[in-house]
Amino acid sequence: MNKERISISQIIFILFAILIIVYFSLTFNPVTPKVNNYYQVYLGGEKIGLIESDKKLYDLIDAEQKEIKEKYNVDKVYSPTGLEVHPVSTYNNNILTVQEIYDEIKDIDPFTILGYEVTIKYDNGEKKKLYILDKTVLDTAVKNTILAFISEEEYNNYLNGTQPEIIDEGREITDIYLESQVTIKKTYISTQEHIITQADELSMYFLFGSTDLEETYKVKGEDTLETIAYNHQMGVEDILIANPDLGGVNALLAIGQELNVAPIEPLSNIVIESFDTEFQTITYDTKVEFDNTLNGDQSYVKQQGSNGMSKVIYATKEMNGVILSSSLVSEEVITEKVDKIIVYGSKNVVYYGNTTYWAWPTSKPFRISSGYGYRTHPIKGKYHFHPAIDIAGTKSKNIYAIQSGTVTAAVKSGYNSGAGKYVKIDFGNGYVATYMHLAQVNVNKGDKVEKGQIIGIMGRTGSATGVHLHFQVQKNGQNINPFSLYK
């Protein structure tokens, strides 16, 4: 009987336990972790923390950066370039305030402002980047750089298609362009970058490759533009470009006047192509004849000389004011030149040439594409001393001996470190001339040549941007200006 009662009690207990389990199973609502929607902040790829609102962070950055706004005159400041904020869903409830995040990042990575990135791409693949706030700054700077090499009237006429018809002399510009590719895109700029805000500053940077021009010179009493340019290893044209207020080569200099003598190194070369029309004086040559019936101290003028005049048109390509190439398009002879003839007595006298009267080394008309003195190298782009004159734009490509002499070098192949094919002639009395960049050499080393003899053909071999003659003269081993022979 007792056993039976225990069994019943156990049964009742079991049933009661089952009822409780069923009850709780029906009424129990399990507790699950809450998922939060926050924003994860990264700086330079590293996690900084969680925040509730990305907008509040951006607004705080903008509100705090009053100094940047005043410096660049902008209305809004943006987050650093390395800052990333991404929405996340997480069980993590450990969030930071936007002030805490701001305090964490403000001294690590500079903030940004909205502006433009200007990229200059060079032919060798190199790139240079500039940063500006306004696109008009770039447009104005490019225009100012171009105006360093042509007048504003010429530029506006070219842009508007209103170039006047050339009746007598003048230039018709056919193209103006930057040699390098320049692109611009809107972007967020780090305030750690040098941001150019003024067109004048960018113009200076475009023209000189720097905005910090400390190379100035105060004019002294004996100074001329020529001596200042020479002493600073510049060309006169470069001085005028660097100092536009001078007005021209005939500018009057005042003692104590401060001139900019910084080298001109444009970020992108300015190329101008044009047709140039000009009246050109055809100078007469002085020819010498000998009369063996007269004594050596006797002479007379057989024929007086007179200059001629022609109207010529050249197709010209300039880079930064330096002529790269110039070819003769047409010539209208207005007045023919008449050569002067002088007769010298040669009785009992032996003459070896005559270093009083020199022949011109090319045909006429001609154009001096580069003078004697300092200039910007048309290929290397650096200032150097040009110990010669470059002659281009001739009708005939014949090259002549300027005096009777002996050929001491005649290089007919190869490039000889830039000189190309060339001829060197010794005229005696210390005079030696070198003719470079020839397309063809017509003489040999050791040949005796006569004044006016064809010694080669003009070309562009070696380091040359166009067809021309590099004509170099030395006296007793020292370079002299070739024009000094023709005064």
PDB file of N, CA, C and O in Angstrom, residues 359-423:
ATOM      1  N   ALA A 359      82.350  87.862 -97.167  1.00  0.00           N
ATOM      2  CA  ALA A 359      81.106  87.449 -97.824  1.00  0.00           C
ATOM      3  C   ALA A 359      80.119  86.959 -96.754  1.00  0.00           C
ATOM      4  O   ALA A 359      80.525  86.484 -95.688  1.00  0.00           O
ATOM      5  N   TRP A 360      78.829  87.082 -97.040  1.00  0.00           N
ATOM      6  CA  TRP A 360      77.813  86.555 -96.124  1.00  0.00           C
ATOM      7  C   TRP A 360      77.724  85.034 -96.342  1.00  0.00           C
ATOM      8  O   TRP A 360      77.852  84.561 -97.476  1.00  0.00           O
ATOM      9  N   PRO A 361      77.525  84.232 -95.272  1.00  0.00           N
ATOM     10  CA  PRO A 361      77.602  82.769 -95.423  1.00  0.00           C
ATOM     11  C   PRO A 361      76.382  82.106 -96.056  1.00  0.00           C
ATOM     12  O   PRO A 361      76.427  80.909 -96.354  1.00  0.00           O
ATOM     13  N   THR A 362      75.283  82.863 -96.247  1.00  0.00           N
ATOM     14  CA  THR A 362      74.080  82.265 -96.845  1.00  0.00           C
ATOM     15  C   THR A 362      73.579  83.160 -97.965  1.00  0.00           C
ATOM     16  O   THR A 362      74.090  84.260 -98.180  1.00  0.00           O
ATOM     17  N   SER A 363      72.545  82.685 -98.630  1.00  0.00           N
ATOM     18  CA  SER A 363      71.894  83.537 -99.629  1.00  0.00           C
ATOM     19  C   SER A 363      71.044  84.584 -98.920  1.00  0.00           C
ATOM     20  O   SER A 363      70.816  84.505 -97.709  1.00  0.00           O
ATOM     21  N   LYS A 364      70.578  85.556 -99.662  1.00  0.00           N
ATOM     22  CA  LYS A 364      69.739  86.622 -99.124  1.00  0.00           C
ATOM     23  C   LYS A 364      68.402  86.604 -99.857  1.00  0.00           C
ATOM     24  O   LYS A 364      68.354  86.227-101.024  1.00  0.00           O
ATOM     25  N   PRO A 365      67.305  86.976 -99.175  1.00  0.00           N
ATOM     26  CA  PRO A 365      67.187  87.452 -97.796  1.00  0.00           C
ATOM     27  C   PRO A 365      67.395  86.313 -96.793  1.00  0.00           C
ATOM     28  O   PRO A 365      67.381  85.141 -97.154  1.00  0.00           O
ATOM     29  N   PHE A 366      67.570  86.689 -95.542  1.00  0.00           N
ATOM     30  CA  PHE A 366      67.785  85.709 -94.481  1.00  0.00           C
ATOM     31  C   PHE A 366      67.150  86.230 -93.204  1.00  0.00           C
ATOM     32  O   PHE A 366      66.723  87.391 -93.126  1.00  0.00           O
ATOM     33  N   ARG A 367      67.111  85.378 -92.213  1.00  0.00           N
ATOM     34  CA  ARG A 367      66.565  85.786 -90.914  1.00  0.00           C
ATOM     35  C   ARG A 367      67.469  85.267 -89.808  1.00  0.00           C
ATOM     36  O   ARG A 367      67.899  84.114 -89.852  1.00  0.00           O
ATOM     37  N   ILE A 368      67.754  86.117 -88.833  1.00  0.00           N
ATOM     38  CA  ILE A 368      68.522  85.683 -87.658  1.00  0.00           C
ATOM     39  C   ILE A 368      67.532  85.093 -86.657  1.00  0.00           C
ATOM     40  O   ILE A 368      66.737  85.809 -86.048  1.00  0.00           O
ATOM     41  N   SER A 369      67.570  83.778 -86.514  1.00  0.00           N
ATOM     42  CA  SER A 369      66.627  83.123 -85.599  1.00  0.00           C
ATOM     43  C   SER A 369      67.144  83.105 -84.172  1.00  0.00           C
ATOM     44  O   SER A 369      66.367  82.943 -83.232  1.00  0.00           O
ATOM     45  N   SER A 370      68.442  83.265 -83.991  1.00  0.00           N
ATOM     46  CA  SER A 370      69.002  83.361 -82.638  1.00  0.00           C
ATOM     47  C   SER A 370      70.309  84.132 -82.717  1.00  0.00           C
ATOM     48  O   SER A 370      71.151  83.850 -83.569  1.00  0.00           O
ATOM     49  N   GLY A 371      70.470  85.108 -81.824  1.00  0.00           N
ATOM     50  CA  GLY A 371      71.640  85.966 -81.876  1.00  0.00           C
ATOM     51  C   GLY A 371      72.795  85.455 -81.034  1.00  0.00           C
ATOM     52  O   GLY A 371      72.731  84.398 -80.406  1.00  0.00           O
ATOM     53  N   TYR A 372      73.849  86.242 -81.025  1.00  0.00           N
ATOM     54  CA  TYR A 372      75.065  85.942 -80.264  1.00  0.00           C
ATOM     55  C   TYR A 372      74.853  86.416 -78.833  1.00  0.00           C
ATOM     56  O   TYR A 372      74.502  87.567 -78.592  1.00  0.00           O
ATOM     57  N   GLY A 373      75.031  85.524 -77.863  1.00  0.00           N
ATOM     58  CA  GLY A 373      74.867  85.911 -76.460  1.00  0.00           C
ATOM     59  C   GLY A 373      74.071  84.888 -75.683  1.00  0.00           C
ATOM     60  O   GLY A 373      73.809  83.781 -76.159  1.00  0.00           O
ATOM     61  N   TYR A 374      73.672  85.263 -74.478  1.00  0.00           N
ATOM     62  CA  TYR A 374      72.925  84.335 -73.625  1.00  0.00           C
ATOM     63  C   TYR A 374      71.495  84.193 -74.135  1.00  0.00           C
ATOM     64  O   TYR A 374      70.886  85.150 -74.598  1.00  0.00           O
ATOM     65  N   ARG A 375      70.984  82.993 -74.030  1.00  0.00           N
ATOM     66  CA  ARG A 375      69.621  82.707 -74.464  1.00  0.00           C
ATOM     67  C   ARG A 375      69.135  81.449 -73.748  1.00  0.00           C
ATOM     68  O   ARG A 375      69.907  80.708 -73.147  1.00  0.00           O
ATOM     69  N   THR A 376      67.827  81.202 -73.844  1.00  0.00           N
ATOM     70  CA  THR A 376      67.262  79.945 -73.372  1.00  0.00           C
ATOM     71  C   THR A 376      67.441  78.914 -74.471  1.00  0.00           C
ATOM     72  O   THR A 376      67.041  79.138 -75.607  1.00  0.00           O
ATOM     73  N   HIS A 377      68.064  77.797 -74.143  1.00  0.00           N
ATOM     74  CA  HIS A 377      68.302  76.770 -75.146  1.00  0.00           C
ATOM     75  C   HIS A 377      66.967  76.253 -75.668  1.00  0.00           C
ATOM     76  O   HIS A 377      66.097  75.859 -74.876  1.00  0.00           O
ATOM     77  N   PRO A 378      66.740  76.249 -77.012  1.00  0.00           N
ATOM     78  CA  PRO A 378      65.436  75.853 -77.560  1.00  0.00           C
ATOM     79  C   PRO A 378      65.093  74.382 -77.346  1.00  0.00           C
ATOM     80  O   PRO A 378      63.936  74.000 -77.490  1.00  0.00           O
ATOM     81  N   ILE A 379      66.073  73.542 -77.023  1.00  0.00           N
ATOM     82  CA  ILE A 379      65.802  72.122 -76.801  1.00  0.00           C
ATOM     83  C   ILE A 379      65.927  71.769 -75.315  1.00  0.00           C
ATOM     84  O   ILE A 379      65.031  71.179 -74.722  1.00  0.00           O
ATOM     85  N   LYS A 380      67.030  72.184 -74.689  1.00  0.00           N
ATOM     86  CA  LYS A 380      67.264  71.833 -73.290  1.00  0.00           C
ATOM     87  C   LYS A 380      66.504  72.730 -72.322  1.00  0.00           C
ATOM     88  O   LYS A 380      66.289  72.371 -71.177  1.00  0.00           O
ATOM     89  N   GLY A 381      66.107  73.922 -72.811  1.00  0.00           N
ATOM     90  CA  GLY A 381      65.302  74.801 -71.974  1.00  0.00           C
ATOM     91  C   GLY A 381      66.054  75.543 -70.895  1.00  0.00           C
ATOM     92  O   GLY A 381      65.458  76.181 -70.046  1.00  0.00           O
ATOM     93  N   LYS A 382      67.382  75.486 -70.895  1.00  0.00           N
ATOM     94  CA  LYS A 382      68.176  76.154 -69.873  1.00  0.00           C
ATOM     95  C   LYS A 382      68.971  77.306 -70.494  1.00  0.00           C
ATOM     96  O   LYS A 382      69.300  77.278 -71.683  1.00  0.00           O
ATOM     97  N   TYR A 383      69.292  78.315 -69.655  1.00  0.00           N
ATOM     98  CA  TYR A 383      70.111  79.417 -70.138  1.00  0.00           C
ATOM     99  C   TYR A 383      71.516  78.927 -70.464  1.00  0.00           C
ATOM    100  O   TYR A 383      72.091  78.110 -69.744  1.00  0.00           O
ATOM    101  N   HIS A 384      72.058  79.411 -71.565  1.00  0.00           N
ATOM    102  CA  HIS A 384      73.433  79.096 -71.912  1.00  0.00           C
ATOM    103  C   HIS A 384      73.945  80.197 -72.841  1.00  0.00           C
ATOM    104  O   HIS A 384      73.157  80.986 -73.382  1.00  0.00           O
ATOM    105  N   PHE A 385      75.251  80.246 -73.006  1.00  0.00           N
ATOM    106  CA  PHE A 385      75.831  81.248 -73.899  1.00  0.00           C
ATOM    107  C   PHE A 385      75.860  80.677 -75.306  1.00  0.00           C
ATOM    108  O   PHE A 385      76.423  79.606 -75.546  1.00  0.00           O
ATOM    109  N   HIS A 386      75.264  81.401 -76.242  1.00  0.00           N
ATOM    110  CA  HIS A 386      75.223  80.981 -77.645  1.00  0.00           C
ATOM    111  C   HIS A 386      76.339  81.725 -78.378  1.00  0.00           C
ATOM    112  O   HIS A 386      76.214  82.915 -78.679  1.00  0.00           O
ATOM    113  N   PRO A 387      77.451  81.050 -78.702  1.00  0.00           N
ATOM    114  CA  PRO A 387      78.633  81.739 -79.242  1.00  0.00           C
ATOM    115  C   PRO A 387      78.571  81.911 -80.759  1.00  0.00           C
ATOM    116  O   PRO A 387      79.608  81.878 -81.423  1.00  0.00           O
ATOM    117  N   ALA A 388      77.385  82.069 -81.291  1.00  0.00           N
ATOM    118  CA  ALA A 388      77.217  82.117 -82.748  1.00  0.00           C
ATOM    119  C   ALA A 388      75.936  82.867 -83.058  1.00  0.00           C
ATOM    120  O   ALA A 388      75.234  83.341 -82.162  1.00  0.00           O
ATOM    121  N   ILE A 389      75.643  82.985 -84.361  1.00  0.00           N
ATOM    122  CA  ILE A 389      74.322  83.432 -84.785  1.00  0.00           C
ATOM    123  C   ILE A 389      73.698  82.294 -85.590  1.00  0.00           C
ATOM    124  O   ILE A 389      74.391  81.545 -86.280  1.00  0.00           O
ATOM    125  N   ASP A 390      72.391  82.138 -85.455  1.00  0.00           N
ATOM    126  CA  ASP A 390      71.656  81.145 -86.238  1.00  0.00           C
ATOM    127  C   ASP A 390      70.940  81.857 -87.374  1.00  0.00           C
ATOM    128  O   ASP A 390      70.212  82.840 -87.147  1.00  0.00           O
ATOM    129  N   ILE A 391      71.161  81.378 -88.599  1.00  0.00           N
ATOM    130  CA  ILE A 391      70.605  82.018 -89.789  1.00  0.00           C
ATOM    131  C   ILE A 391      69.613  81.059 -90.432  1.00  0.00           C
ATOM    132  O   ILE A 391      69.921  79.885 -90.663  1.00  0.00           O
ATOM    133  N   ALA A 392      68.390  81.555 -90.710  1.00  0.00           N
ATOM    134  CA  ALA A 392      67.350  80.714 -91.313  1.00  0.00           C
ATOM    135  C   ALA A 392      66.596  81.534 -92.348  1.00  0.00           C
ATOM    136  O   ALA A 392      66.903  82.699 -92.595  1.00  0.00           O
ATOM    137  N   GLY A 393      65.599  80.894 -92.950  1.00  0.00           N
ATOM    138  CA  GLY A 393      64.687  81.605 -93.830  1.00  0.00           C
ATOM    139  C   GLY A 393      65.278  82.066 -95.149  1.00  0.00           C
ATOM    140  O   GLY A 393      64.852  83.077 -95.713  1.00  0.00           O
ATOM    141  N   THR A 394      66.253  81.338 -95.684  1.00  0.00           N
ATOM    142  CA  THR A 394      66.858  81.735 -96.956  1.00  0.00           C
ATOM    143  C   THR A 394      66.167  81.038 -98.120  1.00  0.00           C
ATOM    144  O   THR A 394      65.590  79.964 -97.965  1.00  0.00           O
ATOM    145  N   LYS A 395      66.250  81.675 -99.300  1.00  0.00           N
ATOM    146  CA  LYS A 395      65.648  81.079-100.501  1.00  0.00           C
ATOM    147  C   LYS A 395      66.453  79.867-100.951  1.00  0.00           C
ATOM    148  O   LYS A 395      65.918  78.806-101.249  1.00  0.00           O
ATOM    149  N   SER A 396      67.776  80.029-100.977  1.00  0.00           N
ATOM    150  CA  SER A 396      68.670  78.941-101.330  1.00  0.00           C
ATOM    151  C   SER A 396      69.274  78.370-100.051  1.00  0.00           C
ATOM    152  O   SER A 396      69.478  79.093 -99.076  1.00  0.00           O
ATOM    153  N   LYS A 397      69.547  77.078-100.035  1.00  0.00           N
ATOM    154  CA  LYS A 397      70.150  76.438 -98.866  1.00  0.00           C
ATOM    155  C   LYS A 397      71.681  76.375 -98.988  1.00  0.00           C
ATOM    156  O   LYS A 397      72.340  75.777 -98.137  1.00  0.00           O
ATOM    157  N   ASN A 398      72.243  77.013-100.010  1.00  0.00           N
ATOM    158  CA  ASN A 398      73.694  76.996-100.186  1.00  0.00           C
ATOM    159  C   ASN A 398      74.396  77.732 -99.052  1.00  0.00           C
ATOM    160  O   ASN A 398      73.941  78.779 -98.586  1.00  0.00           O
ATOM    161  N   ILE A 399      75.531  77.173 -98.632  1.00  0.00           N
ATOM    162  CA  ILE A 399      76.369  77.787 -97.610  1.00  0.00           C
ATOM    163  C   ILE A 399      77.711  78.141 -98.256  1.00  0.00           C
ATOM    164  O   ILE A 399      78.302  77.322 -98.964  1.00  0.00           O
ATOM    165  N   TYR A 400      78.196  79.363 -97.986  1.00  0.00           N
ATOM    166  CA  TYR A 400      79.371  79.879 -98.679  1.00  0.00           C
ATOM    167  C   TYR A 400      80.533  80.141 -97.717  1.00  0.00           C
ATOM    168  O   TYR A 400      80.330  80.490 -96.543  1.00  0.00           O
ATOM    169  N   ALA A 401      81.746  80.028 -98.257  1.00  0.00           N
ATOM    170  CA  ALA A 401      82.931  80.449 -97.517  1.00  0.00           C
ATOM    171  C   ALA A 401      82.927  81.967 -97.443  1.00  0.00           C
ATOM    172  O   ALA A 401      82.754  82.640 -98.462  1.00  0.00           O
ATOM    173  N   ILE A 402      83.099  82.511 -96.236  1.00  0.00           N
ATOM    174  CA  ILE A 402      83.035  83.970 -96.101  1.00  0.00           C
ATOM    175  C   ILE A 402      84.345  84.635 -96.504  1.00  0.00           C
ATOM    176  O   ILE A 402      84.403  85.857 -96.652  1.00  0.00           O
ATOM    177  N   GLN A 403      85.388  83.820 -96.700  1.00  0.00           N
ATOM    178  CA  GLN A 403      86.689  84.344 -97.118  1.00  0.00           C
ATOM    179  C   GLN A 403      87.510  83.176 -97.656  1.00  0.00           C
ATOM    180  O   GLN A 403      87.156  82.004 -97.466  1.00  0.00           O
ATOM    181  N   SER A 404      88.562  83.464 -98.349  1.00  0.00           N
ATOM    182  CA  SER A 404      89.451  82.411 -98.825  1.00  0.00           C
ATOM    183  C   SER A 404      90.191  81.815 -97.627  1.00  0.00           C
ATOM    184  O   SER A 404      90.574  82.527 -96.698  1.00  0.00           O
ATOM    185  N   GLY A 405      90.362  80.483 -97.661  1.00  0.00           N
ATOM    186  CA  GLY A 405      91.044  79.860 -96.536  1.00  0.00           C
ATOM    187  C   GLY A 405      91.243  78.373 -96.735  1.00  0.00           C
ATOM    188  O   GLY A 405      91.073  77.842 -97.846  1.00  0.00           O
ATOM    189  N   THR A 406      91.573  77.684 -95.633  1.00  0.00           N
ATOM    190  CA  THR A 406      91.861  76.255 -95.660  1.00  0.00           C
ATOM    191  C   THR A 406      90.870  75.514 -94.765  1.00  0.00           C
ATOM    192  O   THR A 406      90.669  75.910 -93.599  1.00  0.00           O
ATOM    193  N   VAL A 407      90.288  74.433 -95.296  1.00  0.00           N
ATOM    194  CA  VAL A 407      89.343  73.624 -94.517  1.00  0.00           C
ATOM    195  C   VAL A 407      90.132  72.811 -93.494  1.00  0.00           C
ATOM    196  O   VAL A 407      90.992  72.004 -93.847  1.00  0.00           O
ATOM    197  N   THR A 408      89.830  73.023 -92.212  1.00  0.00           N
ATOM    198  CA  THR A 408      90.531  72.280 -91.153  1.00  0.00           C
ATOM    199  C   THR A 408      89.681  71.147 -90.588  1.00  0.00           C
ATOM    200  O   THR A 408      90.192  70.286 -89.872  1.00  0.00           O
ATOM    201  N   ALA A 409      88.383  71.124 -90.889  1.00  0.00           N
ATOM    202  CA  ALA A 409      87.499  70.029 -90.468  1.00  0.00           C
ATOM    203  C   ALA A 409      86.326  69.976 -91.423  1.00  0.00           C
ATOM    204  O   ALA A 409      85.794  71.014 -91.833  1.00  0.00           O
ATOM    205  N   ALA A 410      85.943  68.744 -91.795  1.00  0.00           N
ATOM    206  CA  ALA A 410      84.788  68.545 -92.674  1.00  0.00           C
ATOM    207  C   ALA A 410      84.120  67.239 -92.267  1.00  0.00           C
ATOM    208  O   ALA A 410      84.454  66.166 -92.758  1.00  0.00           O
ATOM    209  N   VAL A 411      83.180  67.328 -91.340  1.00  0.00           N
ATOM    210  CA  VAL A 411      82.497  66.148 -90.801  1.00  0.00           C
ATOM    211  C   VAL A 411      81.252  65.894 -91.644  1.00  0.00           C
ATOM    212  O   VAL A 411      80.325  66.699 -91.653  1.00  0.00           O
ATOM    213  N   LYS A 412      81.233  64.739 -92.339  1.00  0.00           N
ATOM    214  CA  LYS A 412      80.168  64.457 -93.294  1.00  0.00           C
ATOM    215  C   LYS A 412      79.153  63.438 -92.800  1.00  0.00           C
ATOM    216  O   LYS A 412      78.194  63.130 -93.507  1.00  0.00           O
ATOM    217  N   SER A 413      79.353  62.903 -91.621  1.00  0.00           N
ATOM    218  CA  SER A 413      78.400  61.931 -91.080  1.00  0.00           C
ATOM    219  C   SER A 413      78.436  62.021 -89.565  1.00  0.00           C
ATOM    220  O   SER A 413      79.351  62.609 -88.981  1.00  0.00           O
ATOM    221  N   GLY A 414      77.420  61.431 -88.917  1.00  0.00           N
ATOM    222  CA  GLY A 414      77.364  61.478 -87.464  1.00  0.00           C
ATOM    223  C   GLY A 414      76.831  62.798 -86.982  1.00  0.00           C
ATOM    224  O   GLY A 414      76.468  63.681 -87.757  1.00  0.00           O
ATOM    225  N   TYR A 415      76.777  62.962 -85.675  1.00  0.00           N
ATOM    226  CA  TYR A 415      76.173  64.154 -85.100  1.00  0.00           C
ATOM    227  C   TYR A 415      77.126  64.947 -84.221  1.00  0.00           C
ATOM    228  O   TYR A 415      76.842  66.049 -83.815  1.00  0.00           O
ATOM    229  N   ASN A 416      78.266  64.393 -83.899  1.00  0.00           N
ATOM    230  CA  ASN A 416      79.306  65.114 -83.177  1.00  0.00           C
ATOM    231  C   ASN A 416      78.757  65.898 -81.990  1.00  0.00           C
ATOM    232  O   ASN A 416      78.957  67.102 -81.863  1.00  0.00           O
ATOM    233  N   SER A 417      78.039  65.220 -81.126  1.00  0.00           N
ATOM    234  CA  SER A 417      77.523  65.813 -79.878  1.00  0.00           C
ATOM    235  C   SER A 417      76.694  67.061 -80.112  1.00  0.00           C
ATOM    236  O   SER A 417      76.790  68.038 -79.373  1.00  0.00           O
ATOM    237  N   GLY A 418      75.900  67.059 -81.159  1.00  0.00           N
ATOM    238  CA  GLY A 418      74.975  68.171 -81.374  1.00  0.00           C
ATOM    239  C   GLY A 418      75.306  69.052 -82.557  1.00  0.00           C
ATOM    240  O   GLY A 418      74.431  69.736 -83.076  1.00  0.00           O
ATOM    241  N   ALA A 419      76.568  69.091 -82.991  1.00  0.00           N
ATOM    242  CA  ALA A 419      76.944  69.982 -84.094  1.00  0.00           C
ATOM    243  C   ALA A 419      76.434  69.479 -85.437  1.00  0.00           C
ATOM    244  O   ALA A 419      76.288  70.256 -86.383  1.00  0.00           O
ATOM    245  N   GLY A 420      76.163  68.164 -85.528  1.00  0.00           N
ATOM    246  CA  GLY A 420      75.741  67.602 -86.802  1.00  0.00           C
ATOM    247  C   GLY A 420      76.890  67.602 -87.803  1.00  0.00           C
ATOM    248  O   GLY A 420      78.066  67.623 -87.449  1.00  0.00           O
ATOM    249  N   LYS A 421      76.565  67.600 -89.070  1.00  0.00           N
ATOM    250  CA  LYS A 421      77.587  67.723 -90.109  1.00  0.00           C
ATOM    251  C   LYS A 421      78.080  69.168 -90.117  1.00  0.00           C
ATOM    252  O   LYS A 421      77.276  70.101 -90.095  1.00  0.00           O
ATOM    253  N   TYR A 422      79.409  69.344 -90.169  1.00  0.00           N
ATOM    254  CA  TYR A 422      79.899  70.712 -90.075  1.00  0.00           C
ATOM    255  C   TYR A 422      81.222  70.879 -90.817  1.00  0.00           C
ATOM    256  O   TYR A 422      81.913  69.909 -91.142  1.00  0.00           O
ATOM    257  N   VAL A 423      81.541  72.155 -91.077  1.00  0.00           N
ATOM    258  CA  VAL A 423      82.785  72.532 -91.742  1.00  0.00           C
ATOM    259  C   VAL A 423      83.460  73.618 -90.912  1.00  0.00           C
ATOM    260  O   VAL A 423      82.799  74.525 -90.397  1.00  0.00           O
TER     261      VAL A 423
END
